[in-house]
């Protein structure tokens, strides 16, 4: 699948971080949507088909872990990358049970954003038989 066919949702309440991730991904050719909270992102998922979500863990309202669980219930084939500034974040069993692995966790600040693009392509390839 070409980058322009891949739809990505960035959920992050830090405007500068979100803007930078969006700009990079759009430059890479992805179609990108964003939301500053998990609640707003869930509303977007009601009307959008998204392949991959890049999710911050510390969000206002519901946290990133809760968002991923709810989003997975709505869109079971959607894949997730975690983009967190927390140095002590570890994957909870509830996300591991959804198939999320430690290689899908990225720490802020991410020096090489190409790692996100590569991970998106890898996740999309995994869902295509």
PDB file of C-alpha atoms in Angstrom:
ATOM      1  CA  UNK A   1       0.000   0.000   0.000  1.00  0.00           C
ATOM      2  CA  UNK A   2       1.336   3.430  -0.949  1.00  0.00           C
ATOM      3  CA  UNK A   3       1.743   6.111   1.713  1.00  0.00           C
ATOM      4  CA  UNK A   4      -1.001   8.272   0.170  1.00  0.00           C
ATOM      5  CA  UNK A   5      -3.464   5.395   0.652  1.00  0.00           C
ATOM      6  CA  UNK A   6      -2.644   5.064   4.357  1.00  0.00           C
ATOM      7  CA  UNK A   7      -4.818   7.040   6.773  1.00  0.00           C
ATOM      8  CA  UNK A   8      -3.212   7.978  10.088  1.00  0.00           C
ATOM      9  CA  UNK A   9      -4.804   9.493  13.202  1.00  0.00           C
ATOM     10  CA  UNK A  10      -2.511  11.436  15.553  1.00  0.00           C
ATOM     11  CA  UNK A  11      -3.925  11.866  19.062  1.00  0.00           C
ATOM     12  CA  UNK A  12      -1.827  14.268  21.135  1.00  0.00           C
ATOM     13  CA  UNK A  13      -2.753  17.255  23.293  1.00  0.00           C
ATOM     14  CA  UNK A  14       0.657  18.926  22.862  1.00  0.00           C
ATOM     15  CA  UNK A  15       0.038  21.232  19.900  1.00  0.00           C
ATOM     16  CA  UNK A  16       3.701  21.569  18.867  1.00  0.00           C
ATOM     17  CA  UNK A  17       4.340  17.823  19.006  1.00  0.00           C
ATOM     18  CA  UNK A  18       1.124  17.060  17.137  1.00  0.00           C
ATOM     19  CA  UNK A  19       1.862  19.671  14.455  1.00  0.00           C
ATOM     20  CA  UNK A  20       5.380  18.340  13.929  1.00  0.00           C
ATOM     21  CA  UNK A  21       4.225  14.730  13.609  1.00  0.00           C
ATOM     22  CA  UNK A  22       1.451  15.741  11.211  1.00  0.00           C
ATOM     23  CA  UNK A  23       3.793  17.844   9.049  1.00  0.00           C
ATOM     24  CA  UNK A  24       6.345  15.044   8.840  1.00  0.00           C
ATOM     25  CA  UNK A  25       3.767  12.375   7.976  1.00  0.00           C
ATOM     26  CA  UNK A  26       2.100  14.574   5.366  1.00  0.00           C
ATOM     27  CA  UNK A  27       5.530  15.242   3.818  1.00  0.00           C
ATOM     28  CA  UNK A  28       5.935  11.442   3.665  1.00  0.00           C
ATOM     29  CA  UNK A  29       2.665  11.246   1.726  1.00  0.00           C
ATOM     30  CA  UNK A  30       0.309   9.905   4.404  1.00  0.00           C
ATOM     31  CA  UNK A  31      -3.247  11.179   4.832  1.00  0.00           C
ATOM     32  CA  UNK A  32      -3.311  12.495   8.403  1.00  0.00           C
ATOM     33  CA  UNK A  33      -6.069  13.424  10.840  1.00  0.00           C
ATOM     34  CA  UNK A  34      -5.622  14.631  14.397  1.00  0.00           C
ATOM     35  CA  UNK A  35      -7.388  15.114  17.695  1.00  0.00           C
ATOM     36  CA  UNK A  36      -6.222  16.705  20.975  1.00  0.00           C
ATOM     37  CA  UNK A  37      -8.120  14.218  23.175  1.00  0.00           C
ATOM     38  CA  UNK A  38      -9.227  10.626  23.204  1.00  0.00           C
ATOM     39  CA  UNK A  39     -12.871  11.640  23.303  1.00  0.00           C
ATOM     40  CA  UNK A  40     -12.540  13.786  20.178  1.00  0.00           C
ATOM     41  CA  UNK A  41     -10.570  11.029  18.440  1.00  0.00           C
ATOM     42  CA  UNK A  42     -13.342   8.511  19.189  1.00  0.00           C
ATOM     43  CA  UNK A  43     -15.867  10.901  17.618  1.00  0.00           C
ATOM     44  CA  UNK A  44     -13.654  11.099  14.521  1.00  0.00           C
ATOM     45  CA  UNK A  45     -13.520   7.314  14.321  1.00  0.00           C
ATOM     46  CA  UNK A  46     -17.316   7.273  14.032  1.00  0.00           C
ATOM     47  CA  UNK A  47     -16.965   8.761  10.551  1.00  0.00           C
ATOM     48  CA  UNK A  48     -13.401   7.962   9.440  1.00  0.00           C
ATOM     49  CA  UNK A  49     -11.636   4.824   8.331  1.00  0.00           C
ATOM     50  CA  UNK A  50      -8.141   4.937   9.795  1.00  0.00           C
ATOM     51  CA  UNK A  51      -5.364   2.383   9.362  1.00  0.00           C
ATOM     52  CA  UNK A  52      -2.972   3.478  12.125  1.00  0.00           C
ATOM     53  CA  UNK A  53      -3.292   5.627  15.219  1.00  0.00           C
ATOM     54  CA  UNK A  54      -0.312   7.367  16.824  1.00  0.00           C
ATOM     55  CA  UNK A  55      -1.415   7.825  20.398  1.00  0.00           C
ATOM     56  CA  UNK A  56      -0.011   9.893  23.266  1.00  0.00           C
ATOM     57  CA  UNK A  57      -0.543   8.237  26.646  1.00  0.00           C
ATOM     58  CA  UNK A  58      -1.139  11.337  28.776  1.00  0.00           C
ATOM     59  CA  UNK A  59      -4.258  12.935  27.393  1.00  0.00           C
ATOM     60  CA  UNK A  60      -6.930  15.112  28.971  1.00  0.00           C
ATOM     61  CA  UNK A  61      -9.992  13.015  29.785  1.00  0.00           C
ATOM     62  CA  UNK A  62      -9.478   9.376  28.905  1.00  0.00           C
ATOM     63  CA  UNK A  63      -5.833   8.337  28.738  1.00  0.00           C
ATOM     64  CA  UNK A  64      -4.136   6.770  25.731  1.00  0.00           C
ATOM     65  CA  UNK A  65      -4.451   3.205  27.014  1.00  0.00           C
ATOM     66  CA  UNK A  66      -8.205   3.582  27.455  1.00  0.00           C
ATOM     67  CA  UNK A  67      -8.527   5.258  24.061  1.00  0.00           C
ATOM     68  CA  UNK A  68      -6.744   2.366  22.336  1.00  0.00           C
ATOM     69  CA  UNK A  69      -9.037  -0.197  23.971  1.00  0.00           C
ATOM     70  CA  UNK A  70     -12.168   1.750  22.964  1.00  0.00           C
ATOM     71  CA  UNK A  71     -10.856   2.429  19.447  1.00  0.00           C
ATOM     72  CA  UNK A  72     -10.026  -1.252  19.004  1.00  0.00           C
ATOM     73  CA  UNK A  73     -13.603  -2.145  19.961  1.00  0.00           C
ATOM     74  CA  UNK A  74     -14.871   0.270  17.280  1.00  0.00           C
ATOM     75  CA  UNK A  75     -12.280  -0.565  14.605  1.00  0.00           C
ATOM     76  CA  UNK A  76     -10.756  -4.012  15.284  1.00  0.00           C
ATOM     77  CA  UNK A  77      -8.382  -3.874  12.294  1.00  0.00           C
ATOM     78  CA  UNK A  78      -6.936  -0.476  13.250  1.00  0.00           C
ATOM     79  CA  UNK A  79      -3.285  -0.636  14.348  1.00  0.00           C
ATOM     80  CA  UNK A  80      -1.607   1.546  16.970  1.00  0.00           C
ATOM     81  CA  UNK A  81       1.709   3.205  17.724  1.00  0.00           C
ATOM     82  CA  UNK A  82       2.315   4.713  21.133  1.00  0.00           C
ATOM     83  CA  UNK A  83       4.145   8.046  21.257  1.00  0.00           C
ATOM     84  CA  UNK A  84       4.826   8.966  24.871  1.00  0.00           C
ATOM     85  CA  UNK A  85       6.997  11.328  26.844  1.00  0.00           C
ATOM     86  CA  UNK A  86       6.779   9.092  29.908  1.00  0.00           C
ATOM     87  CA  UNK A  87      10.144   7.530  30.635  1.00  0.00           C
ATOM     88  CA  UNK A  88       8.611   4.827  32.828  1.00  0.00           C
ATOM     89  CA  UNK A  89       5.758   3.763  30.531  1.00  0.00           C
ATOM     90  CA  UNK A  90       5.373   0.039  30.067  1.00  0.00           C
ATOM     91  CA  UNK A  91       2.726  -1.729  28.044  1.00  0.00           C
ATOM     92  CA  UNK A  92      -0.164  -2.932  30.167  1.00  0.00           C
ATOM     93  CA  UNK A  93      -1.425  -6.470  29.639  1.00  0.00           C
ATOM     94  CA  UNK A  94      -4.662  -5.098  28.161  1.00  0.00           C
ATOM     95  CA  UNK A  95      -2.734  -3.615  25.207  1.00  0.00           C
ATOM     96  CA  UNK A  96      -0.438  -6.613  24.818  1.00  0.00           C
ATOM     97  CA  UNK A  97      -3.610  -8.715  24.544  1.00  0.00           C
ATOM     98  CA  UNK A  98      -4.609  -6.527  21.568  1.00  0.00           C
ATOM     99  CA  UNK A  99      -1.329  -7.422  19.849  1.00  0.00           C
ATOM    100  CA  UNK A 100       0.638  -4.277  20.655  1.00  0.00           C
ATOM    101  CA  UNK A 101       4.322  -4.989  21.173  1.00  0.00           C
ATOM    102  CA  UNK A 102       7.159  -2.952  22.698  1.00  0.00           C
ATOM    103  CA  UNK A 103       8.427  -2.153  19.186  1.00  0.00           C
ATOM    104  CA  UNK A 104       5.258  -0.089  18.727  1.00  0.00           C
ATOM    105  CA  UNK A 105       6.229   2.248  21.582  1.00  0.00           C
ATOM    106  CA  UNK A 106       8.160   5.411  20.717  1.00  0.00           C
ATOM    107  CA  UNK A 107       9.561   7.874  23.256  1.00  0.00           C
ATOM    108  CA  UNK A 108       9.351  11.640  22.913  1.00  0.00           C
ATOM    109  CA  UNK A 109      11.272  13.472  21.720  1.00  0.00           C
ATOM    110  CA  UNK A 110      11.724  11.219  18.718  1.00  0.00           C
ATOM    111  CA  UNK A 111      14.930  12.309  17.016  1.00  0.00           C
ATOM    112  CA  UNK A 112      14.394  10.308  13.819  1.00  0.00           C
ATOM    113  CA  UNK A 113      10.766  10.598  12.726  1.00  0.00           C
ATOM    114  CA  UNK A 114      11.437   8.178   9.869  1.00  0.00           C
ATOM    115  CA  UNK A 115      11.055   5.460  12.509  1.00  0.00           C
ATOM    116  CA  UNK A 116       7.350   6.356  12.760  1.00  0.00           C
ATOM    117  CA  UNK A 117       6.906   6.181   8.982  1.00  0.00           C
ATOM    118  CA  UNK A 118       8.630   2.785   8.843  1.00  0.00           C
ATOM    119  CA  UNK A 119       6.491   1.478  11.698  1.00  0.00           C
ATOM    120  CA  UNK A 120       3.300   2.650   9.959  1.00  0.00           C
ATOM    121  CA  UNK A 121       4.275   0.858   6.754  1.00  0.00           C
ATOM    122  CA  UNK A 122       5.181  -2.285   8.721  1.00  0.00           C
ATOM    123  CA  UNK A 123       1.841  -2.324  10.568  1.00  0.00           C
ATOM    124  CA  UNK A 124      -0.164  -1.810   7.381  1.00  0.00           C
ATOM    125  CA  UNK A 125       1.741  -4.616   5.608  1.00  0.00           C
ATOM    126  CA  UNK A 126       0.992  -6.945   8.552  1.00  0.00           C
ATOM    127  CA  UNK A 127      -2.758  -6.433   8.155  1.00  0.00           C
ATOM    128  CA  UNK A 128      -2.761  -7.244   4.430  1.00  0.00           C
ATOM    129  CA  UNK A 129      -2.850 -11.011   3.753  1.00  0.00           C
TER     130      UNK A 129
END
